[in-house]
Amino acid sequence: MSYYLLLSALLFAIGLYGVLARRTAILIFMSIELMLNAANLAFVAFARNSGNLDGQVMALVVIALAAAEVAVGLGIIVAVFRARSSTSVDDLAELRG
């Protein structure tokens, strides 16, 4: 189980770096997906270790959430690209933190 949790932590750290780097909007959304997949791996690892299905049910909920996030994120990226012809986050005043 420790290898699965180590892999989950590594995937989450890579995703977090992608979000904090903020190169393009596509990279940010892909990094968020990577972080959600890391959480899914941890949920399934803990569910397998404890012997109940609660973690697997939670992983299915996170997968449904990720599917909705992809649809909304793709709509945002397409709308921004049509308006600005760029997906660079630094060029967009609407997405600055």
C-alpha positions as a LaTeX table, in Angstrom:
\begin{tabular}{lrrr}
\hline
Residue & $x$ (\AA) & $y$ (\AA) & $z$ (\AA) \\
\hline
Met1 & 0.00 & 0.00 & 0.00 \\
Ser2 & 2.87 & 2.36 & 0.68 \\
Tyr3 & 3.88 & 2.28 & $-3.00$ \\
Tyr4 & 0.38 & 3.32 & $-4.09$ \\
Leu5 & 0.36 & 6.19 & $-1.62$ \\
Leu6 & 3.84 & 7.25 & $-2.71$ \\
Leu7 & 2.71 & 7.24 & $-6.34$ \\
Ser8 & $-0.41$ & 9.19 & $-5.39$ \\
Ala9 & 1.66 & 11.81 & $-3.56$ \\
Leu10 & 4.05 & 12.08 & $-6.51$ \\
Leu11 & 1.17 & 12.57 & $-8.98$ \\
Phe12 & $-0.41$ & 15.15 & $-6.70$ \\
Ala13 & 2.89 & 17.06 & $-6.40$ \\
Ile14 & 3.33 & 17.09 & $-10.19$ \\
Gly15 & $-0.22$ & 18.39 & $-10.58$ \\
Leu16 & 0.33 & 21.04 & $-7.93$ \\
Tyr17 & 3.47 & 22.23 & $-9.70$ \\
Gly18 & 1.51 & 22.48 & $-12.96$ \\
Val19 & $-1.17$ & 24.61 & $-11.29$ \\
Leu20 & 1.36 & 26.88 & $-9.61$ \\
Ala21 & 3.46 & 27.28 & $-12.78$ \\
Arg22 & 0.43 & 28.77 & $-14.62$ \\
Arg23 & 1.86 & 28.57 & $-18.15$ \\
Thr24 & $-1.36$ & 28.03 & $-20.13$ \\
Ala25 & $-4.97$ & 27.40 & $-19.25$ \\
Ile26 & $-4.78$ & 23.93 & $-20.78$ \\
Leu27 & $-1.86$ & 23.02 & $-18.51$ \\
Ile28 & $-3.76$ & 24.25 & $-15.46$ \\
Phe29 & $-6.81$ & 22.12 & $-16.27$ \\
Met30 & $-4.66$ & 19.07 & $-17.03$ \\
Ser31 & $-2.84$ & 19.53 & $-13.72$ \\
Ile32 & $-6.15$ & 19.69 & $-11.84$ \\
Glu33 & $-7.15$ & 16.42 & $-13.52$ \\
Leu34 & $-3.85$ & 14.88 & $-12.45$ \\
Met35 & $-4.49$ & 15.96 & $-8.86$ \\
Leu36 & $-7.99$ & 14.44 & $-8.95$ \\
Asn37 & $-6.56$ & 11.17 & $-10.29$ \\
Ala38 & $-4.01$ & 11.15 & $-7.47$ \\
Ala39 & $-6.83$ & 11.51 & $-4.96$ \\
Asn40 & $-8.68$ & 8.65 & $-6.66$ \\
Leu41 & $-5.64$ & 6.41 & $-6.35$ \\
Ala42 & $-5.39$ & 7.20 & $-2.63$ \\
Phe43 & $-9.12$ & 6.52 & $-2.11$ \\
Val44 & $-8.90$ & 3.15 & $-3.84$ \\
Ala45 & $-5.70$ & 2.20 & $-1.99$ \\
Phe46 & $-7.28$ & 2.94 & 1.38 \\
Ala47 & $-10.48$ & 1.11 & 0.38 \\
Arg48 & $-8.48$ & $-1.94$ & $-0.66$ \\
Asn49 & $-6.50$ & $-1.86$ & 2.60 \\
Ser50 & $-9.53$ & $-1.50$ & 4.86 \\
Gly51 & $-11.69$ & $-4.01$ & 2.97 \\
Asn52 & $-14.77$ & $-1.82$ & 2.46 \\
Leu53 & $-16.11$ & $-0.09$ & $-0.64$ \\
Asp54 & $-16.41$ & 3.46 & 0.69 \\
Gly55 & $-13.21$ & 4.65 & $-1.00$ \\
Gln56 & $-14.22$ & 3.15 & $-4.33$ \\
Val57 & $-17.61$ & 4.86 & $-4.19$ \\
Met58 & $-15.88$ & 8.14 & $-3.41$ \\
Ala59 & $-13.54$ & 7.57 & $-6.37$ \\
Leu60 & $-16.57$ & 7.19 & $-8.65$ \\
Val61 & $-17.95$ & 10.50 & $-7.35$ \\
Val62 & $-14.60$ & 12.18 & $-8.04$ \\
Ile63 & $-14.57$ & 10.72 & $-11.58$ \\
Ala64 & $-18.03$ & 12.21 & $-12.21$ \\
Leu65 & $-16.82$ & 15.54 & $-10.85$ \\
Ala66 & $-13.77$ & 15.39 & $-13.12$ \\
Ala67 & $-15.96$ & 14.74 & $-16.16$ \\
Ala68 & $-18.04$ & 17.83 & $-15.38$ \\
Glu69 & $-14.88$ & 19.86 & $-14.81$ \\
Val70 & $-13.52$ & 18.81 & $-18.21$ \\
Ala71 & $-16.68$ & 19.95 & $-19.97$ \\
Val72 & $-16.72$ & 23.34 & $-18.24$ \\
Gly73 & $-12.96$ & 23.79 & $-18.62$ \\
Leu74 & $-13.07$ & 23.03 & $-22.32$ \\
Gly75 & $-15.86$ & 25.58 & $-22.77$ \\
Ile76 & $-13.82$ & 28.22 & $-20.95$ \\
Ile77 & $-10.71$ & 27.48 & $-22.99$ \\
Val78 & $-12.60$ & 27.65 & $-26.30$ \\
Ala79 & $-14.31$ & 30.92 & $-25.32$ \\
Val80 & $-11.03$ & 32.52 & $-24.21$ \\
Phe81 & $-9.19$ & 31.33 & $-27.32$ \\
Arg82 & $-11.89$ & 32.75 & $-29.59$ \\
Ala83 & $-11.75$ & 36.12 & $-27.84$ \\
Arg84 & $-7.96$ & 36.44 & $-27.43$ \\
Ser85 & $-6.39$ & 33.86 & $-29.81$ \\
Ser86 & $-4.17$ & 32.74 & $-26.93$ \\
Thr87 & $-4.43$ & 30.38 & $-23.98$ \\
Ser88 & $-1.56$ & 31.97 & $-22.07$ \\
Val89 & $-2.73$ & 32.79 & $-18.56$ \\
Asp90 & $-0.38$ & 35.77 & $-18.27$ \\
Asp91 & $-2.17$ & 37.48 & $-21.17$ \\
Leu92 & $-5.60$ & 37.15 & $-19.60$ \\
Ala93 & $-6.73$ & 39.72 & $-17.06$ \\
Glu94 & $-9.83$ & 37.66 & $-16.24$ \\
Leu95 & $-7.84$ & 34.72 & $-14.78$ \\
Arg96 & $-5.24$ & 36.62 & $-12.79$ \\
Gly97 & $-5.15$ & 35.86 & $-9.09$ \\
\hline
\end{tabular}
